[in-house]
Each structure stands twice: as C-alpha cells, then as structure tokens.
Tab-separated table of C-alpha atoms and ligand atoms in Angstrom:
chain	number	residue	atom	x	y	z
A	58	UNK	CA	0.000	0.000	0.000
A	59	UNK	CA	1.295	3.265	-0.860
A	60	UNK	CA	-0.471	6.327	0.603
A	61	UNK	CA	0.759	9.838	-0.403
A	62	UNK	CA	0.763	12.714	2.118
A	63	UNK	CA	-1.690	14.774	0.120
A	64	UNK	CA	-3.515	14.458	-3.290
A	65	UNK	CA	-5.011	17.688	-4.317
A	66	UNK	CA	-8.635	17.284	-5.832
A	67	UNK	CA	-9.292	20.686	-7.313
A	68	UNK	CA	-12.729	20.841	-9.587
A	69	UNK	CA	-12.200	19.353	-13.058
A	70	UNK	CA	-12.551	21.831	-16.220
A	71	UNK	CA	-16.189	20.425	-16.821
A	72	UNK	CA	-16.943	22.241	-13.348
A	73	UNK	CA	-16.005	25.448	-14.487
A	74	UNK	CA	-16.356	25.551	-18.298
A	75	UNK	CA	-19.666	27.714	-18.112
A	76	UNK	CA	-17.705	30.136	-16.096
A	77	UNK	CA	-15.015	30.476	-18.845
A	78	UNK	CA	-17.783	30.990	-21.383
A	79	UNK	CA	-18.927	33.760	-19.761
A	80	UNK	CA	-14.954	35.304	-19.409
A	81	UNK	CA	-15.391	34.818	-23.523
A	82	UNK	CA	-18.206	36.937	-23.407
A	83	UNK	CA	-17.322	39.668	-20.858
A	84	UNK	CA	-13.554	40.204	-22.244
A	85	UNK	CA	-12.528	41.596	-19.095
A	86	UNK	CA	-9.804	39.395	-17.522
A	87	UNK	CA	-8.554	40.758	-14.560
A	88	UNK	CA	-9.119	44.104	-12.054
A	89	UNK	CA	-11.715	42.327	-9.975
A	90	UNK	CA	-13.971	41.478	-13.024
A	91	UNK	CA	-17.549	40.137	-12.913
A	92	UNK	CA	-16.337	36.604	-11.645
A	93	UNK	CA	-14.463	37.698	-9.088
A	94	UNK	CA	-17.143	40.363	-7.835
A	95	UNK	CA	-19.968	36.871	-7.881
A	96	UNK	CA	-17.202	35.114	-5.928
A	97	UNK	CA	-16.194	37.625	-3.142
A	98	UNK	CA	-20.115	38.528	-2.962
A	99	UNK	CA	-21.084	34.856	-2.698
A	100	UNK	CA	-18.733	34.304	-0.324
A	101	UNK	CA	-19.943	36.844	2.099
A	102	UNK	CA	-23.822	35.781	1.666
A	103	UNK	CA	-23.163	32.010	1.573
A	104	UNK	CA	-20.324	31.555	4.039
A	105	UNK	CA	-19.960	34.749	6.436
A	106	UNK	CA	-23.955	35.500	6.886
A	107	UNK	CA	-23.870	38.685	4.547
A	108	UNK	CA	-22.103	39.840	7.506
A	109	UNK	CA	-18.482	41.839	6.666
A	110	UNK	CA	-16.235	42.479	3.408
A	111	UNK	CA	-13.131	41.077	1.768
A	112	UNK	CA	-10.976	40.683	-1.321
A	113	UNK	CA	-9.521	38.564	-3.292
A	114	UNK	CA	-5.249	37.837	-3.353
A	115	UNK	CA	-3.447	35.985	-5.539
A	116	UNK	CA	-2.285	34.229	-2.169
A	117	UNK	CA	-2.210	34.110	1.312
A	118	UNK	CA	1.015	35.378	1.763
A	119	UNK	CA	0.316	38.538	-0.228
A	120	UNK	CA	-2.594	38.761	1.425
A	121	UNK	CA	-0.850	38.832	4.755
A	122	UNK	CA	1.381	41.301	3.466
A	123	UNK	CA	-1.480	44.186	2.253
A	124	UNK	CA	-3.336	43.681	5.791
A	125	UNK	CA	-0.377	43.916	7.587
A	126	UNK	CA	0.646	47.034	5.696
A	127	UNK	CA	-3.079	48.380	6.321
A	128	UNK	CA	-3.436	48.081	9.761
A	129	UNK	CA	0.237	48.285	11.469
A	130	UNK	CA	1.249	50.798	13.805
A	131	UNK	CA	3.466	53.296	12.471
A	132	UNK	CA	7.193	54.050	14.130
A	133	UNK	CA	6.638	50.415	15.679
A	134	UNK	CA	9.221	47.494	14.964
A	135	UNK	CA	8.085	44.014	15.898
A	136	UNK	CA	5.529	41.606	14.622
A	137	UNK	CA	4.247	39.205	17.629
A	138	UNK	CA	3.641	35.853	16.315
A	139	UNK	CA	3.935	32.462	17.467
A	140	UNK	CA	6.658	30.232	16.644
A	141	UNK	CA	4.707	27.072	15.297
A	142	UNK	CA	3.141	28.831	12.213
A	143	UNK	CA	4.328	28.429	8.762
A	144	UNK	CA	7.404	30.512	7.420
A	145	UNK	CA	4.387	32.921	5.122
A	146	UNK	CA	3.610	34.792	8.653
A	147	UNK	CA	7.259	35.932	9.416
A	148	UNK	CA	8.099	36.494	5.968
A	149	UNK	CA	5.456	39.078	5.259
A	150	UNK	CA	5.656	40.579	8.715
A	151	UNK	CA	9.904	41.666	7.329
A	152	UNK	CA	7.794	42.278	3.684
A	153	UNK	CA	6.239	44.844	5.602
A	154	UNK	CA	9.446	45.814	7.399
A	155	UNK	CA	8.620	44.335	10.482
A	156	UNK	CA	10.710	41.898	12.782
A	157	UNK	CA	9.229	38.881	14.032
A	158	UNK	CA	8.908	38.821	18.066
A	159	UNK	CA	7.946	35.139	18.806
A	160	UNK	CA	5.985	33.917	21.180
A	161	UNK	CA	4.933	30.447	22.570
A	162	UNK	CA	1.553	28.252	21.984
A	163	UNK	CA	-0.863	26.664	24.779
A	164	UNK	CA	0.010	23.108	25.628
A	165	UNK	CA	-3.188	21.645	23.983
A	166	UNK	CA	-4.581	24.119	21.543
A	167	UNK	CA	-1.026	24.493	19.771
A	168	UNK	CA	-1.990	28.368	19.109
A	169	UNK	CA	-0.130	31.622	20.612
A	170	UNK	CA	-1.123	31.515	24.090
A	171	UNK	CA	-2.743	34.213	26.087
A	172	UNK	CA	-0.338	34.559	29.166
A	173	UNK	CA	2.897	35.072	26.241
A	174	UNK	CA	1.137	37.226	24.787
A	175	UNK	CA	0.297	39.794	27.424
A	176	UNK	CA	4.222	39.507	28.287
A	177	UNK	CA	5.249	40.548	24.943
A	178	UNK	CA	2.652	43.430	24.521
A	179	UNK	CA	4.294	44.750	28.349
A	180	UNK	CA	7.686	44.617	27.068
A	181	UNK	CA	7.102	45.518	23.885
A	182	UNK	CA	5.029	48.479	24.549
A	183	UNK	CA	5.471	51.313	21.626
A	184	UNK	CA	7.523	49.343	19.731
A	185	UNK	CA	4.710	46.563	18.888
A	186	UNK	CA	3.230	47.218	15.603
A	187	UNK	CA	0.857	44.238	15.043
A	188	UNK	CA	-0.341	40.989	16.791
A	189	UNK	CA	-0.539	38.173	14.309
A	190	UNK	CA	-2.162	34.921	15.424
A	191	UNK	CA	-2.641	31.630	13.493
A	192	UNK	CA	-5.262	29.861	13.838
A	193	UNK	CA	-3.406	26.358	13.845
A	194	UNK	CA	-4.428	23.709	11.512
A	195	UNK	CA	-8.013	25.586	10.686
A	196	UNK	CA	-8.945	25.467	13.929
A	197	UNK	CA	-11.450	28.573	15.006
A	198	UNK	CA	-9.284	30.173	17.869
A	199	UNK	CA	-11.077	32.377	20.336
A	200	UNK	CA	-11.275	35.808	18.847
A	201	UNK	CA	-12.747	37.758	22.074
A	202	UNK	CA	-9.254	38.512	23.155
A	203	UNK	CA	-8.193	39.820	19.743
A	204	UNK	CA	-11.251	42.050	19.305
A	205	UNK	CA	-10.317	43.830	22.010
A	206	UNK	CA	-6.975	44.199	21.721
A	207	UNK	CA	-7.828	45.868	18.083
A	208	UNK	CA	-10.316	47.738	19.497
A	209	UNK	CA	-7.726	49.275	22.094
A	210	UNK	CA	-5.068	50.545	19.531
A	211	UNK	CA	-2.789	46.959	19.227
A	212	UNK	CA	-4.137	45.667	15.502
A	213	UNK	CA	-4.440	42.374	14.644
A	214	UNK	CA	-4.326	39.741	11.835
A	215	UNK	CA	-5.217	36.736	11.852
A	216	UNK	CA	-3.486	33.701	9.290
A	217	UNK	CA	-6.328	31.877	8.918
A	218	UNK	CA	-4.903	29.956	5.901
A	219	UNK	CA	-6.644	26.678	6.571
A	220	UNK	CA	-10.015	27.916	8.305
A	221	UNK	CA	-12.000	28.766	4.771
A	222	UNK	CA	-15.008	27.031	5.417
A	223	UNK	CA	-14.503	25.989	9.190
A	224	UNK	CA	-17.195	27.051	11.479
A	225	UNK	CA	-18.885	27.702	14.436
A	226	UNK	CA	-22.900	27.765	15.100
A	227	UNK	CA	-23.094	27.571	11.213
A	228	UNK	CA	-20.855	31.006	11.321
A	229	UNK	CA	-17.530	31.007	9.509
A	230	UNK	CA	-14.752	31.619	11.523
A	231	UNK	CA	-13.820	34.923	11.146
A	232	UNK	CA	-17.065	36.562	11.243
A	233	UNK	CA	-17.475	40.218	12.153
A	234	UNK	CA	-13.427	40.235	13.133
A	235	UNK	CA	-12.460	43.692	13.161
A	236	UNK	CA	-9.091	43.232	12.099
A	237	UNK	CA	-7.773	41.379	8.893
A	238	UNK	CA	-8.429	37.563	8.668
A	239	UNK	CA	-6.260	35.994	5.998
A	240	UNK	CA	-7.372	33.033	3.609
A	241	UNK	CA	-5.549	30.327	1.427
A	242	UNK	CA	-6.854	28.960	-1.186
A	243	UNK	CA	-3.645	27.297	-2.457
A	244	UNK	CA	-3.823	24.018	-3.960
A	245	UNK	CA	-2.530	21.993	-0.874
A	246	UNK	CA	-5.398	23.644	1.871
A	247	UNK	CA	-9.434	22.625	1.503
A	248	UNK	CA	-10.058	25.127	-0.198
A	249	UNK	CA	-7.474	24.965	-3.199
A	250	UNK	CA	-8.162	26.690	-6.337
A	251	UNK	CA	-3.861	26.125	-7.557
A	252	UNK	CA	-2.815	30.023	-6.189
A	253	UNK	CA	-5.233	32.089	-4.377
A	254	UNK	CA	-6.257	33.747	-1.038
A	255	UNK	CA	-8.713	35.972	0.628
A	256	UNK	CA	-8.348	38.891	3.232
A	257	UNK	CA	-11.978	39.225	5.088
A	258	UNK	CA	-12.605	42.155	7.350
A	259	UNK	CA	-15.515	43.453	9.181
A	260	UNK	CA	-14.200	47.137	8.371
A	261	UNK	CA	-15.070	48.240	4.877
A	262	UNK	CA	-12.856	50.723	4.908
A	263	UNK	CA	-9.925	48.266	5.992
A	264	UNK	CA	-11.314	45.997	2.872
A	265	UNK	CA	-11.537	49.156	0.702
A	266	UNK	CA	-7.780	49.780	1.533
A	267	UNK	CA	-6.305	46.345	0.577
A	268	UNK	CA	-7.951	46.379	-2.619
A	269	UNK	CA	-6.760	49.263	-3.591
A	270	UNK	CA	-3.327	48.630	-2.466
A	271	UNK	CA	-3.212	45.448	-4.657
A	272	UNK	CA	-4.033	47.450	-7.278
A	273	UNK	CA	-1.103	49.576	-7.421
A	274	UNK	CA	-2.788	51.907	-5.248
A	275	UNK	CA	-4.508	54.054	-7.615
A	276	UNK	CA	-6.617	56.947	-7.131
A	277	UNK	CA	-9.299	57.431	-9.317
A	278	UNK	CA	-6.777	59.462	-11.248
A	279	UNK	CA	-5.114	55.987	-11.228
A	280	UNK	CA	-1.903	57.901	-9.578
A	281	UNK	CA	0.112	55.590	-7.101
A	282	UNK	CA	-1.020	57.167	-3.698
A	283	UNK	CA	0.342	54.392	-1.177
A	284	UNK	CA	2.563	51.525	-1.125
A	285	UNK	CA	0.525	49.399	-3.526
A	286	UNK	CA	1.269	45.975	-5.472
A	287	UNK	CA	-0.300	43.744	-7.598
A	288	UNK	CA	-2.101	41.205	-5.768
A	289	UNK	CA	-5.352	40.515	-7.987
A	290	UNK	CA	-6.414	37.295	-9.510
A	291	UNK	CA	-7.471	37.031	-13.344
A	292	UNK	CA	-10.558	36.019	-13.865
A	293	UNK	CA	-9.697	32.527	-14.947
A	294	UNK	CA	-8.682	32.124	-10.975
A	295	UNK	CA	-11.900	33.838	-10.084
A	296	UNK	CA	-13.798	30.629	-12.529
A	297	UNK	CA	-12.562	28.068	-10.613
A	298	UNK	CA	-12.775	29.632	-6.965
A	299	UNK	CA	-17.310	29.745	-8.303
A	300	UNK	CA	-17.102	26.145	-8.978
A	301	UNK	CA	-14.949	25.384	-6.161
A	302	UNK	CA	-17.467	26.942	-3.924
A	303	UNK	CA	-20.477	25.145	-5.488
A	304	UNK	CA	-19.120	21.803	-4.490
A	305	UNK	CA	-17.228	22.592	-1.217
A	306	UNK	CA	-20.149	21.486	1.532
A	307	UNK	CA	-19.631	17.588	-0.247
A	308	UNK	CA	-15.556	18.486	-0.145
A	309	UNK	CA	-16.132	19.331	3.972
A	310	UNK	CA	-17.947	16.430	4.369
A	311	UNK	CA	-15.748	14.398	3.213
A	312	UNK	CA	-12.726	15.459	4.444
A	313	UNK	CA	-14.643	15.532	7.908
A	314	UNK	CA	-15.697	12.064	7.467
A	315	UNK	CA	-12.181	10.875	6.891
A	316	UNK	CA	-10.970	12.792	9.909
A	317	UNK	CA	-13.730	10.654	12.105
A	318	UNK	CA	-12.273	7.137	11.025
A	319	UNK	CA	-9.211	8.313	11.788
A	320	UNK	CA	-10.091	9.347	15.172
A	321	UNK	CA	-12.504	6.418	15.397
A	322	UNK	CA	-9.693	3.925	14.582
A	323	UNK	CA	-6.830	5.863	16.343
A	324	UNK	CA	-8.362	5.516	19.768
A	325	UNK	CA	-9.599	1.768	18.743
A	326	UNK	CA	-5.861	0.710	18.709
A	327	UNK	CA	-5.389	2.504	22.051
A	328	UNK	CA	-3.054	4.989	20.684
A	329	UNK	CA	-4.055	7.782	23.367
A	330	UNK	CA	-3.142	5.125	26.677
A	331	UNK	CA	0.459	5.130	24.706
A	332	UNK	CA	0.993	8.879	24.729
A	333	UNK	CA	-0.359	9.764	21.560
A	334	UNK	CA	-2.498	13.533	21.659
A	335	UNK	CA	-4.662	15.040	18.682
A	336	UNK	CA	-5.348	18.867	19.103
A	337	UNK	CA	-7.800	20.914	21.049
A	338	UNK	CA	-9.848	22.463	19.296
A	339	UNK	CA	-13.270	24.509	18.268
A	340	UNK	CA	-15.316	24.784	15.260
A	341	UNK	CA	-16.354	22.596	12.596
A	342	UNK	CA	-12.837	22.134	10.390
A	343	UNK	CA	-12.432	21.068	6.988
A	344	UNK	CA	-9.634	19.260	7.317
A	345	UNK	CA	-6.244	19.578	5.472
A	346	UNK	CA	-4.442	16.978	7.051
A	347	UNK	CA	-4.443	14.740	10.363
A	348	UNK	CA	-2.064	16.524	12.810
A	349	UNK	CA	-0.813	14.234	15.739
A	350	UNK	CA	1.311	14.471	18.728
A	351	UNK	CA	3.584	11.491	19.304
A	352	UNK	CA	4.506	10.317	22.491
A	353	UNK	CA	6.375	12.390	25.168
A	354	UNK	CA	10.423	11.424	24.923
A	355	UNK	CA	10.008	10.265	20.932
A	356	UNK	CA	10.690	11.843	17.545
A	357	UNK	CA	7.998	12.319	15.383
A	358	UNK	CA	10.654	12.602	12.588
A	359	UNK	CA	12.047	8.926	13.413
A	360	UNK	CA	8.502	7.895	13.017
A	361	UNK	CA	7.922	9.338	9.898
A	362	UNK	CA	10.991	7.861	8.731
A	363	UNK	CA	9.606	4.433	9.919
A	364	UNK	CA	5.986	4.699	8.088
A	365	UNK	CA	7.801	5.974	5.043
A	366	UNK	CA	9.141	2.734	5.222
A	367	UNK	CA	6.237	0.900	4.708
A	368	UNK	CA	4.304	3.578	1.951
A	369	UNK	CA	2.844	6.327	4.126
A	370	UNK	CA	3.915	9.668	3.250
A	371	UNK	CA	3.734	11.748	6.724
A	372	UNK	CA	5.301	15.288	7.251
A	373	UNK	CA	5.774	16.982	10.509
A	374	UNK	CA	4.216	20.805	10.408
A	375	UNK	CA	5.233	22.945	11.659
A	376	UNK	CA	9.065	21.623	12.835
A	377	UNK	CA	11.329	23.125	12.179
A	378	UNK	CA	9.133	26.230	14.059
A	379	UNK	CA	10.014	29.472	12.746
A	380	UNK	CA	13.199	30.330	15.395
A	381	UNK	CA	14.496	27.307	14.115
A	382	UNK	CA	15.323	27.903	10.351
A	383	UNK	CA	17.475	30.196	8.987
A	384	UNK	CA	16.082	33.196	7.857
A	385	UNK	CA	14.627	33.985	11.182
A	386	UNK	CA	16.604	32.193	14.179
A	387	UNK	CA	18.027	35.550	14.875
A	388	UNK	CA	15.017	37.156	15.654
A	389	UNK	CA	14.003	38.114	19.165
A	390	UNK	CA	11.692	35.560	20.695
A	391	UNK	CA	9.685	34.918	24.270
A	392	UNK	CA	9.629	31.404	25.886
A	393	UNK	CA	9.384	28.659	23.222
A	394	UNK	CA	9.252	25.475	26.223
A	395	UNK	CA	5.467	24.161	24.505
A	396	UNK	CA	6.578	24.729	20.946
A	397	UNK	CA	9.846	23.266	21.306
A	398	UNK	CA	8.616	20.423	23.074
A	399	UNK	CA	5.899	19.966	20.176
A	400	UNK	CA	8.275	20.400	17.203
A	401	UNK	CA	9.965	17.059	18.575
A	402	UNK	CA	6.735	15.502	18.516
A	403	UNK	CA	4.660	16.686	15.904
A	404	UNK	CA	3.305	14.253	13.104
A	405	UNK	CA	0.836	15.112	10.063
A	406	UNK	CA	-0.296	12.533	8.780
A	407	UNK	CA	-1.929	11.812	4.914
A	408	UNK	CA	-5.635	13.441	4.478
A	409	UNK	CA	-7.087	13.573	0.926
A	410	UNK	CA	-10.280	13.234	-0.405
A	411	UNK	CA	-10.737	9.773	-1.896
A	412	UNK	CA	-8.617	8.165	1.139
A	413	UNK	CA	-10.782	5.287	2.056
A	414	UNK	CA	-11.590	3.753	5.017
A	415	UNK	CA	-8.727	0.795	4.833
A	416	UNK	CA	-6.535	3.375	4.256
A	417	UNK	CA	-6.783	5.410	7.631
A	418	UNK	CA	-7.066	1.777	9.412
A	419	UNK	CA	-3.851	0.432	8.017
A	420	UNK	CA	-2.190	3.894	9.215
A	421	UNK	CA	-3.659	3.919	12.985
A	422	UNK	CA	-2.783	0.489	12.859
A	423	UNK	CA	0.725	1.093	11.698
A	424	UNK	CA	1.191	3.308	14.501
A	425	UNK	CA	-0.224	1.311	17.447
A	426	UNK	CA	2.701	-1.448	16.059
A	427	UNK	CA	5.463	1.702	15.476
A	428	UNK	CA	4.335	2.633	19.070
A	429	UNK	CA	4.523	-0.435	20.728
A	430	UNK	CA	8.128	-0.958	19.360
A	431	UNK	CA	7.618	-4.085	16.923
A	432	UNK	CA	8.892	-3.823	13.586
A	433	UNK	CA	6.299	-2.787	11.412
A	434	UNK	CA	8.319	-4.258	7.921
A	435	UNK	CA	6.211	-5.913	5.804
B	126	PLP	C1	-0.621	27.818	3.480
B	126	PLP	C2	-0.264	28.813	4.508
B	126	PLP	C3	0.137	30.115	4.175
B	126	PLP	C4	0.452	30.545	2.782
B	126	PLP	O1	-0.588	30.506	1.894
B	126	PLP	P1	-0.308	30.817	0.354
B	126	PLP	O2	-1.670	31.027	-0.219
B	126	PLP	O3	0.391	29.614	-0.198
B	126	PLP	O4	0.543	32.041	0.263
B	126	PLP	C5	0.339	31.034	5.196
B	126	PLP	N1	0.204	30.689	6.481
B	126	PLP	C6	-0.148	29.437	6.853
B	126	PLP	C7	-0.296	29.121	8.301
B	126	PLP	C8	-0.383	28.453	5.884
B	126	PLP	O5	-0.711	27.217	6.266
C-alpha cells in the first residue's frame, strides 16, 4: 500500500467551463472582473452571513502582506507571532518591514497563548506594531481577546490559511473580526483553487484599503497614492474559486468524514493510553491533514521515517518552528518550552479526499505497532 501525504482534488474543467464561457463573453480578464465580484459577494452571503467584506489575493502570503501594511502601527518594529506557524507569517511581517517577536503556543490548543502574549505586549510596549495569530491547523481560535486588543489601539491579523469554510454555530470563523483575517486557497489547503487567497474584514474601509493597495494603489486618477502591489487574480482564478465553492459542503464532508475514522480507529488501537495527543480544538474544520502528537520522549521525525518505510507519506508541520530555520533564528523571541517540546513531537499525517476507510485503518494500525516498538516491515 502506498499512501501519499496529500492528493489535491481541485474541480475538473467540466466544473467550471460555463464560467469560462462567460470570461469569452465579458472580455474583461482581470481588475476584480464580474467573476471575481460573484465570488467575493457569494462568499460573504453564503459563508460569512452577509455579515463583513473582503478581497480577493493571488495568495495568502500577499494577502498577509497588504493587511499587515493596512493596519500596522506606524514608528513600531516588531511583529508578535507564534513560533509554530508556517514561514508565510514571518516572511510578510519583514515584507512589511517588520521583525518577528515570537511567542509560545498553549500546551493543547497548539496556538499563541494568552499569558505570552500579554508579556510581549508589556515589554514591547510602543515598539509593537501588530499581533498576528494563526489559527493552527483551521482550527477557530477564540477571537474575544483579539477584538479587544484591536479595538484598544494593538491591531491584529489573523493567518487563517486553513479555516475557509470551518465554522462555528453555522458562522464562519472569522465573522465580524475587526481586524484582517487571511485566507488560502492554495492548492494543498481545503479550499485549493492552484494560487489564491482571501483577506476578510468586518471594516469596509480596511477591505476598501487592501484592494486598492493590490491594485497599485490608484486613485481614481489611477496615480500611485500608497505603497501598492499587484495582488489581484485574473478572472480565470476567479472561474474556478465559483465552482470550487459550489461543491465545497460535499468536499467538507468528506474530508470531515475521513478525519472521524481516523479518530474512530486511532483511539480503537489505544493509541491515546500510549501517549499519543490530537489537538484541542473549536469549530467545525475542513480538514487539510491529520495533525498528531507522538509520544512524550520520541521523535515524530524517526517515526515518519519508519511509516515511510512501509508507503505512508507523513510530514511533521510545523518543525522546524520558525526560530528554528534560517532566515529567522536571529530574531528576538519569548519562551518557546510548549513549541519546542511539540516540534519534537509533531506528526501530520496523509488526508485527501478519496482516502478510504482501509486506508486510515492500516495507518492507525501502523502506529499502534510503530508505538509499541515491533517492527512494522512488511
Ligand atoms: C498555506 C499557509 C500560508 C500561505 O498561503 P499561500 O496562499 O500559499 O501564500 C500562510 N500561512 C499558513 C499558516 C499556511 O498554512
């Protein structure tokens, strides 16, 4: 059995030929055309309630970038972030010509944790420019905190690259944020349309300002009046992103259904009375892939090695964490005890959309063997 870490299942030309037909018709293929105005105002009727605004990116990264250019505080320096994110949130925080402050995750939830992050904004004081949270593995983090913090002067984003279409009450995560929350749509997340992101605000103003910006940041007079890029998608992107959404309830379900054999099978084989710990977390997740905790005192990297071994494909995101690679180890950072300790241990393991049942039981059952120390060679 060989069973690949991911297998991207983005909608097949048939799904979004009508949509191309009517690009033939409209000629315009680019500056937020007619399919890309449907998709962002579908979006906010079928997904966030009609409640809040957003735009398009060609990514999530550039995304990041524009809202962290938006909404940071001028004459400040540092970025507060966690650690265990992915490499995107630092490098648009320097885009922006920020430095990274790290800071460490809870125990449990794996996302920046509260106590840290009232530490950092003490020492920190003038010199913080923006708070930027991930909410780990498209989980829907508790926002309350954040509001207020935005509210009170200290702005915040949100990398919310995996949490397009995970929910809470039936309300997309996100909802009614204040601040910037950041979308992927790359092909690799739930949501993958190849290259492509979203930046969702309850401010229209804040929305009104990152479109423009990725737009070169004309005036009407189409004279550069900020720091502006190019961040739109053409209208090609904007096709596939319409028939993405028409089919991405069954793509949730399915990917949610996958995710409950593997927790149905992982505790079968008693994995959790050897050590093993899944994430805490809220809201209704469409699952990218199956993140796991190995056992204290073990390396999830030697057990990756090991199911390589016998055809599964696992990866361990996020280790390295951020302080740990190059580009950013000299960057100022809190205490990192939870993330380092979950770097060592951290296992993500294969979630695709036609995995079948046998599949996730030959992996749970792989690891109940790896765990219990007999060789697993077939
Ligand atoms: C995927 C991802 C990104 C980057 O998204 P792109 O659309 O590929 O730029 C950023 N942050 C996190 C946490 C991600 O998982």
């Amino acid at each position: 059995m060989k069973i690949p870490f991911l297998r991207p299942n983005l909608v097949k030309k048939e799904q979004y030929l009508d949509y191309l037909t009517e690009i033939d018709h409209s000629r315009m293929y680019s500056n937020y055309g007619p399919l890309n105005k449907k998709f962002e105002t579908r979006v906010i009727n079928e997904w966030f309630q009609g409640d809040g605004y957003c735009s398009t990116v060609n990514n999530a990264t550039t995304g990041l970038i524009l809202a962290i250019s938006a909404l940071k505080r001028t004459n400040a320096k540092y970025a507060v972030m966690p650690s265990f994110t992915f490499s995107a949130t630092p490098l648009a925080a320097m885009w922006c010509g920020l430095t990274p402050y790290y800071i460490d995750i809870c125990k449990d939830e794996w996302s920046m944790e509260n106590k840290s992050l009232r530490k950092a904004i003490e020492l920190l004081g003038d010199d913080l420019a923006i708070v930027i949270p991930y909410a780990t593995f498209g989980s829907a983090i508790d926002t309350t905190g954040y509001e207020e913090l935005h509210s009170s002067g200290i702005p915040v984003v949100i990398d919310a690259a995996a949490s397009f279409g995970t929910t809470t009450n039936g309300a997309q995560f996100g909802q009614t944020f204040p601040g910037c929350v950041v979308y992927s749509f790359h092909a690799t997340k739930a949501f993958g349309i190849g290259e492509g992101g979203m930046v969702y605000s309850g401010n229209p103003q804040t929305i009104q300002t990152i479109r423009n910006n990725g737009n070169f940041a004309f005036s009407p007079q189409r004279e550069s009046i900020d720091l502006g890029m190019n961040s739109k998608i053409s209208e090609f992107t904007a096709a596939i992103a319409l028939a993405t959404l028409d089919v991405y309830k069954q793509k949730i379900e399915t990917r949610q259904k996958i995710h409950a054999w593997y927790i149905q099978y992982l505790f079968e084989n008693g994995l959790a009375a050897h050590g093993w710990r899944t994430q805490k977390y809220a809201g209704h997740i469409p699952y990218q892939f199956m993140p796991l905790a190995t056992p204290a005192k073990t390396n999830s990297l030697i057990i990756a090695k090991k199911l390589r071994r016998i055809g599964i494909e696992a990866r361990s995101y996020f280790s390295p964490a951020c302080h740990q690679q190059q580009a950013f180890c000299s960057q100022p950072h809190g205490g990192l005890g939870n993330t380092e300790e979950l770097t060592t241990q951290i296992l993500s393991l294969p979630l695709w959309e036609e995995m079948s049942e046998s599949h996730v039981e030959f992996i749970a059952h792989s690891l109940h063997k790896l765990t219990k120390g007999k060789s697993c060679d077939a």
